[in-house]
Coordinates of C-alpha atoms and ligand atoms in Angstrom, one line a residue:
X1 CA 164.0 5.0 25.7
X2 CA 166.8 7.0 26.8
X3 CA 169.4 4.0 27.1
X4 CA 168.4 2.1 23.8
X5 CA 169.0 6.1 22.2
X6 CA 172.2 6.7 23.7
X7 CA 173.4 3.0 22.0
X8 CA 172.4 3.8 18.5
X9 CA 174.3 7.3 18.6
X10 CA 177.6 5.6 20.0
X11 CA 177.3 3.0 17.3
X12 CA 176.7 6.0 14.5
X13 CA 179.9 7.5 16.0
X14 CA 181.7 4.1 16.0
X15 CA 180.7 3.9 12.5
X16 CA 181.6 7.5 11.3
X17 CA 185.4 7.3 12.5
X18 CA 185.6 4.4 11.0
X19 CA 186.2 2.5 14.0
X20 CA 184.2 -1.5 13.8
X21 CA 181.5 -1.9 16.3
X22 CA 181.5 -5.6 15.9
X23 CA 178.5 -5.6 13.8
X24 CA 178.0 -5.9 10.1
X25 CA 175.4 -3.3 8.7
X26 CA 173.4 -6.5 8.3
X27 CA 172.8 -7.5 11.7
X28 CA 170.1 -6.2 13.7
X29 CA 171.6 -4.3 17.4
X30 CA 170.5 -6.2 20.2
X31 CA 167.5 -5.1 22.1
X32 CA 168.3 -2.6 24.7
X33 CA 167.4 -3.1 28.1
X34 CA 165.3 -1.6 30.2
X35 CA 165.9 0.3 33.4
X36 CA 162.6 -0.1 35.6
X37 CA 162.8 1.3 39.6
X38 CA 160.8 -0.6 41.2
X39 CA 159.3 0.2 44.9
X40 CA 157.4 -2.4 46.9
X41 CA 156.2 -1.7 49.9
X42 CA 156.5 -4.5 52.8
X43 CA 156.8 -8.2 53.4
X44 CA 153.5 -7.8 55.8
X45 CA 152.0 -11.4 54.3
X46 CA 153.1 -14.5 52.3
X47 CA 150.8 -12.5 49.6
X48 CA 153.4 -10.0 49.2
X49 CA 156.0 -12.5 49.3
X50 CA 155.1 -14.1 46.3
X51 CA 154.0 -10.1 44.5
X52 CA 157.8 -9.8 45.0
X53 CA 159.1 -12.8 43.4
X54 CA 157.0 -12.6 40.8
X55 CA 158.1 -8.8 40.0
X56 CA 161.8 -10.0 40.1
X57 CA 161.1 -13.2 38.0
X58 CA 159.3 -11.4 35.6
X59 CA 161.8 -8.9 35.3
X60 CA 164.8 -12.0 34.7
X61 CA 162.4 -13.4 31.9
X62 CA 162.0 -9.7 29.8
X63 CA 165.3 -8.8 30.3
X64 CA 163.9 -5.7 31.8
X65 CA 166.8 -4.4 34.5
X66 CA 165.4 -4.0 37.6
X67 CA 166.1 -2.1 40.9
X68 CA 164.2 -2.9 43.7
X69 CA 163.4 -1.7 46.9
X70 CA 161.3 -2.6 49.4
X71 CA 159.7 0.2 52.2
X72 CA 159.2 -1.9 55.1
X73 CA 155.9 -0.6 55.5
X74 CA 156.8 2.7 55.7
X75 CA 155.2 5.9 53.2
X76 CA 158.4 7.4 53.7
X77 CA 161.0 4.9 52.5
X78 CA 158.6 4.3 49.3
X79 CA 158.7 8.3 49.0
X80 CA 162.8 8.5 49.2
X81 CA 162.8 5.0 46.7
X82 CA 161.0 6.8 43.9
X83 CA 163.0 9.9 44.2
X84 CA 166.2 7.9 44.0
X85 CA 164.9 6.4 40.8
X86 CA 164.5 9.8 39.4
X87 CA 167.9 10.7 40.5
X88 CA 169.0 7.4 38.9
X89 CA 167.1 8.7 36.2
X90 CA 165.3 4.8 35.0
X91 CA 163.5 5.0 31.9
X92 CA 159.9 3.7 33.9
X93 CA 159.1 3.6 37.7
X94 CA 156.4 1.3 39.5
X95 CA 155.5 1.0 42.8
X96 CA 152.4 -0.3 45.1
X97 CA 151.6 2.1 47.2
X98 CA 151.1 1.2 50.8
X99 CA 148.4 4.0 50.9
X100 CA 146.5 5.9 48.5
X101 CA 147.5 9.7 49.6
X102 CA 150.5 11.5 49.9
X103 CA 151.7 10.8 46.5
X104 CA 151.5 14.0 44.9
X105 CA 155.1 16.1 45.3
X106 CA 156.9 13.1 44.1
X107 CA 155.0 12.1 41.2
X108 CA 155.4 15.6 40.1
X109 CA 159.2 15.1 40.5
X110 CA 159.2 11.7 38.3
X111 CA 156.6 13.8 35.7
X112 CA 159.0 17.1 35.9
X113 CA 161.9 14.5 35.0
X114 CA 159.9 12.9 32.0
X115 CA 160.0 9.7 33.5
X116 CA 156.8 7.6 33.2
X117 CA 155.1 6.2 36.3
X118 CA 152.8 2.6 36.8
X119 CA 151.3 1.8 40.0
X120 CA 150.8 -1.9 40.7
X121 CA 148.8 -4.1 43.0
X122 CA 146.9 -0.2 45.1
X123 CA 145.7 2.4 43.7
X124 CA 146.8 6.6 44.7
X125 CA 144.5 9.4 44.8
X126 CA 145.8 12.7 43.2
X127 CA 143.9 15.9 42.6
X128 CA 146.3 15.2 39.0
X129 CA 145.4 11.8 37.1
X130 CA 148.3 13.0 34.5
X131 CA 150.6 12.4 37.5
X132 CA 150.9 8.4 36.8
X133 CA 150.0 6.0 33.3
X134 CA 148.3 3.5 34.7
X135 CA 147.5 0.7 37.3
X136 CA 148.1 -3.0 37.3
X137 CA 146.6 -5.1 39.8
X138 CA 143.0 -6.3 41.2
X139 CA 139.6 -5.5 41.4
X140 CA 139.4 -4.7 45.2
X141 CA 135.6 -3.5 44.9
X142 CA 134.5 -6.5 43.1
X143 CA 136.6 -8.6 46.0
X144 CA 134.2 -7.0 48.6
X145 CA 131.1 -7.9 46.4
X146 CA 132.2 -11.6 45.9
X147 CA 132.2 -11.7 49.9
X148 CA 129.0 -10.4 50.9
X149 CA 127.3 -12.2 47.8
X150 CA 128.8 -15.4 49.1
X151 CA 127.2 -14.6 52.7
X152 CA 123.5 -13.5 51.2
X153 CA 123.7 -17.1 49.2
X154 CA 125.1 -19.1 52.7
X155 CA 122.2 -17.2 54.6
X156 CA 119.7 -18.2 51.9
X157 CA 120.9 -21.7 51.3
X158 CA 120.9 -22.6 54.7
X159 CA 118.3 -20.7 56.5
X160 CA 120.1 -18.0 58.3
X161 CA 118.8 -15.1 60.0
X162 CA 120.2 -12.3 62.3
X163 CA 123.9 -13.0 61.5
X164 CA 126.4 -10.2 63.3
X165 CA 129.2 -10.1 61.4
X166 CA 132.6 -8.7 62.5
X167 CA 135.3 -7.5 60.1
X168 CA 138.9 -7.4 60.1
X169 CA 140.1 -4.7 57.7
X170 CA 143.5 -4.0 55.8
X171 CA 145.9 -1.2 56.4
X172 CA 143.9 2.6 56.2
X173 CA 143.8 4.6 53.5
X174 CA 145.0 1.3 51.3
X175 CA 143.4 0.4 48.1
X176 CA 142.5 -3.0 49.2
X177 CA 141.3 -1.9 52.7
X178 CA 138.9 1.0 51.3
X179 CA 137.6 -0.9 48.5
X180 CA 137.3 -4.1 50.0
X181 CA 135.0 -2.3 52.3
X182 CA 133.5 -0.9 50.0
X183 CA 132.3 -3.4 47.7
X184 CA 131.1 -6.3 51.1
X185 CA 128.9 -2.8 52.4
X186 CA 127.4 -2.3 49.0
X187 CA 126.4 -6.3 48.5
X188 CA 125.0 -6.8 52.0
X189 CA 123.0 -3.2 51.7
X190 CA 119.3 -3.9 52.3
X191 CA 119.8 -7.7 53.6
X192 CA 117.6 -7.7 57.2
X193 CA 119.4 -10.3 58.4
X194 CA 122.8 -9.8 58.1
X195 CA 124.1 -6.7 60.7
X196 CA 127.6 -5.6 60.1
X197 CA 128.6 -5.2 64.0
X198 CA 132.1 -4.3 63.9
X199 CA 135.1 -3.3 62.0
X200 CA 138.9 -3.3 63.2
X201 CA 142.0 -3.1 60.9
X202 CA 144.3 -5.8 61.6
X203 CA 146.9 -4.0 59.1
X204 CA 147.0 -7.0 57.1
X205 CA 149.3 -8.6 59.6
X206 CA 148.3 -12.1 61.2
X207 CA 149.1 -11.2 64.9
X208 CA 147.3 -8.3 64.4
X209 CA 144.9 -10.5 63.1
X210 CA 145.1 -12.6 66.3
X211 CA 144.8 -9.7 68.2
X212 CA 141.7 -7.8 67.1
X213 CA 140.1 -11.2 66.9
X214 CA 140.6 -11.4 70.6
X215 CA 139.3 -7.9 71.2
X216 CA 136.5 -8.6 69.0
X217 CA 135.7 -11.8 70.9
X218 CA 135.7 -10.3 74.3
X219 CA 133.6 -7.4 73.2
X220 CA 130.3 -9.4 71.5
X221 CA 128.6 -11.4 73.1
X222 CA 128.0 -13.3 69.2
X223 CA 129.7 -13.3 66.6
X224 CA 128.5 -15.5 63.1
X225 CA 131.0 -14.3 60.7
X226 CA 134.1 -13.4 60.2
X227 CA 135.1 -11.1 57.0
X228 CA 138.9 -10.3 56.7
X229 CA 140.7 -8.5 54.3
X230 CA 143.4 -10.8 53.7
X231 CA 144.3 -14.4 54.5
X232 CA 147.3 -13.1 57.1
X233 CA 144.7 -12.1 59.1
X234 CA 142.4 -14.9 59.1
X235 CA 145.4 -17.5 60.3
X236 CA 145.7 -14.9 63.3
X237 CA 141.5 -15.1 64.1
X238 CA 141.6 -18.5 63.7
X239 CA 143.8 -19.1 66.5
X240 CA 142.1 -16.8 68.5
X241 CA 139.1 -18.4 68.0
X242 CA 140.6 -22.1 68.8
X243 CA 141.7 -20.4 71.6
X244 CA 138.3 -20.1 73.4
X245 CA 136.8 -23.1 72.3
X246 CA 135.0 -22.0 69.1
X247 CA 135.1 -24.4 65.8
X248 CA 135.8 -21.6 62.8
X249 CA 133.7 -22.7 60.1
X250 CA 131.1 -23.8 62.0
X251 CA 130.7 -21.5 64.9
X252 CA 131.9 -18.5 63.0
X253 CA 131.2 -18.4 58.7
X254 CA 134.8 -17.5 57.8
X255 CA 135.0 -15.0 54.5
X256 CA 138.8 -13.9 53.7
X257 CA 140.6 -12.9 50.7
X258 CA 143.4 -13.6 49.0
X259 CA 143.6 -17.4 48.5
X260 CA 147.0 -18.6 50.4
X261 CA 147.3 -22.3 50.2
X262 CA 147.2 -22.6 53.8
X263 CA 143.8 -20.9 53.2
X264 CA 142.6 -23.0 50.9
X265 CA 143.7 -26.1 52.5
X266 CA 141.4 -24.6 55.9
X267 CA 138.5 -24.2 53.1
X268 CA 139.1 -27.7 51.8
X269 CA 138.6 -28.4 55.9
X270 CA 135.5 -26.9 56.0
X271 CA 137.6 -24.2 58.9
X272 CA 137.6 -21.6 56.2
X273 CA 133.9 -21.1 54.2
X274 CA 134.9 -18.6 51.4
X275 CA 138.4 -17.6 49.7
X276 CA 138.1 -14.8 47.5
X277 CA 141.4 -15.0 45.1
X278 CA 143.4 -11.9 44.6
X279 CA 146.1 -12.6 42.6
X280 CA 150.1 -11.9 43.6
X281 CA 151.0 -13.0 39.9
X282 CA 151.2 -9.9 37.9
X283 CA 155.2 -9.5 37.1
X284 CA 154.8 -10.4 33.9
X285 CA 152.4 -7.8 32.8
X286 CA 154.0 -5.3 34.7
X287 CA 157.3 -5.8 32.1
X288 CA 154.7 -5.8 29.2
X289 CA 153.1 -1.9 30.5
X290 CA 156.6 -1.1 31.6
X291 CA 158.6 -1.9 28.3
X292 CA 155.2 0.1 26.4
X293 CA 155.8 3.4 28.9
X294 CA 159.4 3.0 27.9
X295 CA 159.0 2.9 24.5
X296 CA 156.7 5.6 24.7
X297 CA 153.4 3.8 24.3
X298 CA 150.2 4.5 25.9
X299 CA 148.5 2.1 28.0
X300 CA 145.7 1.5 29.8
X301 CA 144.6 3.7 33.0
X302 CA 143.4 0.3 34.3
X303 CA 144.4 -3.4 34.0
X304 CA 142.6 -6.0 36.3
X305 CA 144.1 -9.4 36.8
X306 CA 141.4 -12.1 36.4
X307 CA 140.3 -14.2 39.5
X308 CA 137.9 -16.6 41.1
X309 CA 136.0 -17.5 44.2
X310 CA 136.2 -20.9 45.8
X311 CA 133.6 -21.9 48.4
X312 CA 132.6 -24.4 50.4
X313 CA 129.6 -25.8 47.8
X314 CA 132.0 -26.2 44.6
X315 CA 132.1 -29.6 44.0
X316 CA 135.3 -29.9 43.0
X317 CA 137.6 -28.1 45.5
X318 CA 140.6 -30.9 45.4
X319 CA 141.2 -30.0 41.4
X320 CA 142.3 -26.9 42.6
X321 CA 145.9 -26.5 41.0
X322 CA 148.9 -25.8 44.6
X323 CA 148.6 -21.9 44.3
X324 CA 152.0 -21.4 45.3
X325 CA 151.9 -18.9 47.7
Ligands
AHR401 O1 147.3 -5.2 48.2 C1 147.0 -6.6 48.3 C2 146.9 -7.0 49.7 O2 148.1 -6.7 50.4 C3 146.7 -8.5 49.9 O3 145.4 -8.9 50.0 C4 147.4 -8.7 51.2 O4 147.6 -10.0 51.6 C5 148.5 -7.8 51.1 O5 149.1 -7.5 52.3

């Protein structure tokens, strides 16, 4: 830790001419601070929302220092972030990365300036794994499995056959979008019955959601089920769906992730079938990585955050604790 070094050699000098620091030999110096950059990328969803409060929270509670910026969606601004953080020069810098490529040049920087990277919530792709520590967030693959083994157990449990389903997808080239993909395709593989029809990214924004919903609607004659990436979107098909008459949850299965209160109130309605949780929570074990990068510590490549799936046949969906977000 650069800063907590640069105390202890002011105090030896303090000490040396003589001068009092305040301190007697006894006492222990005060834990040093510190500096973490972090970068997040948007506000595209109430999920993010709470990511962000819990970052700055966490931050308040480890009396880490924090400098925050938020990209507004855009590569570019999360690109010029991290490089002011280098010029700053923070002892750790974490950021979720609105997509996984492009990352390379300015990693290289942070690396070049010795200063330890962690991405949180998304993943990057480098041709260099030694260009970050770690990750901290979810298990998008297993996200996509949870969905499509929820639909092959609705299917089964109630008789259906020859279900189209439509899905509304994340922002490209993101973690969740390309993962979440991933895992639904692999769960549903080799099921007859259930035909993945269509597939429009919504960019995890609930008019977008409202929108491709529309389009979707207008282009199929039938559509069974719904699986969006993230309960933004969902609000947004929902509407469009009330819009022409049809009752989600009954007309249409409805899979989404996340697990928003206003989703899981919907589920608790029966509007909503499935909510697959993806935790915002994860400030606090960001610090805990952060403060081990600083102090020179390795850590994991990969930490998942554990979470559940409520459906529509657990028996006791009303103990569910308000999820607050
Ligand atoms: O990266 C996590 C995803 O990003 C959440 O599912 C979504 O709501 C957010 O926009």
């Amino acid at each position: 830790m650069k800063r907590r070094s640069v105390a202890l050699l002011l105090m030896l000098c303090a000490l040396l001419a003589g001068c009092s620091s305040g301190t007697t030999p006894a006492e222990e110096p005060p834990e040093q601070s510190i500096l973490l950059g972090f970068s997040q990328l948007g506000w595209e969803s109430a999920w993010r929302l709470a990511n962000s409060e819990s970052i700055k929270e966490a931050a308040e509670r480890a009396g880490v220092s924090l400098m925050y910026e938020n990209a507004e969606q855009k590569q570019d601004r999360q690109i010029k972030a991290i490089r002011s953080f280098i010029a700053y020069q923070v002892d750790v810098i974490a950021f979720s990365p609105i997509v996984e490529t492009g990352w390379d040049n300015v990693l290289q920087e942070a690396k070049d300036a010795g200063i330890p990277v962690l991405t949180t919530d998304r993943m990057v792709e480098t041709g260099d794994e030694s260009l970050y520590a770690g990750f901290i967030g979810s298990d998008f693959y297993q996200e996509g499995v949870a969905a499509g083994e929820f639909l092959i157990e609705k299917a089964e449990r109630e008789g259906l056959s020859d279900l189209n389903i439509v899905e509304l997808s994340g922002t490209l080239d993101s973690t969740p979008m390309l993962q979440r993909a991933e895992g639904f395709r692999d769960a549903i593989a080799g099921q007859e019955n259930l035909h993945l029809i269509d597939s429009m990214s919504g960019d995890f924004l609930r008019p977008k959601g409202k929108e491709c919903m529309k389009a979707l609607l207008e282009k199929h004659a039938r559509i069974d089920v719904l699986y969006s990436h993230n309960d933004a979107m969902t609000l947004g098909a929902i509407a469009a769906m009330e819009e022409v008459g049809l009752v989600p949850g009954r007309d249409v299965i409805i899979i989404t992730v996340d697990g928003e209160q206003a989703a899981i109130d919907l589920l608790k309605q029966g509007s909503i079938n499935c909510v697959i949780e993806c935790k915002p929570q994860i400030g606090d074990m960001v610090m805990e990585l952060a403060k081990k990068l600083a102090a020179g510590e390795e850590i994991p490549r990969c930490t998942y955050s554990e979470e559940r799936v409520f459906t529509e046949f657990d028996a006791d969906l009303d103990s569910i604790p308000p999820r607050g977000y």
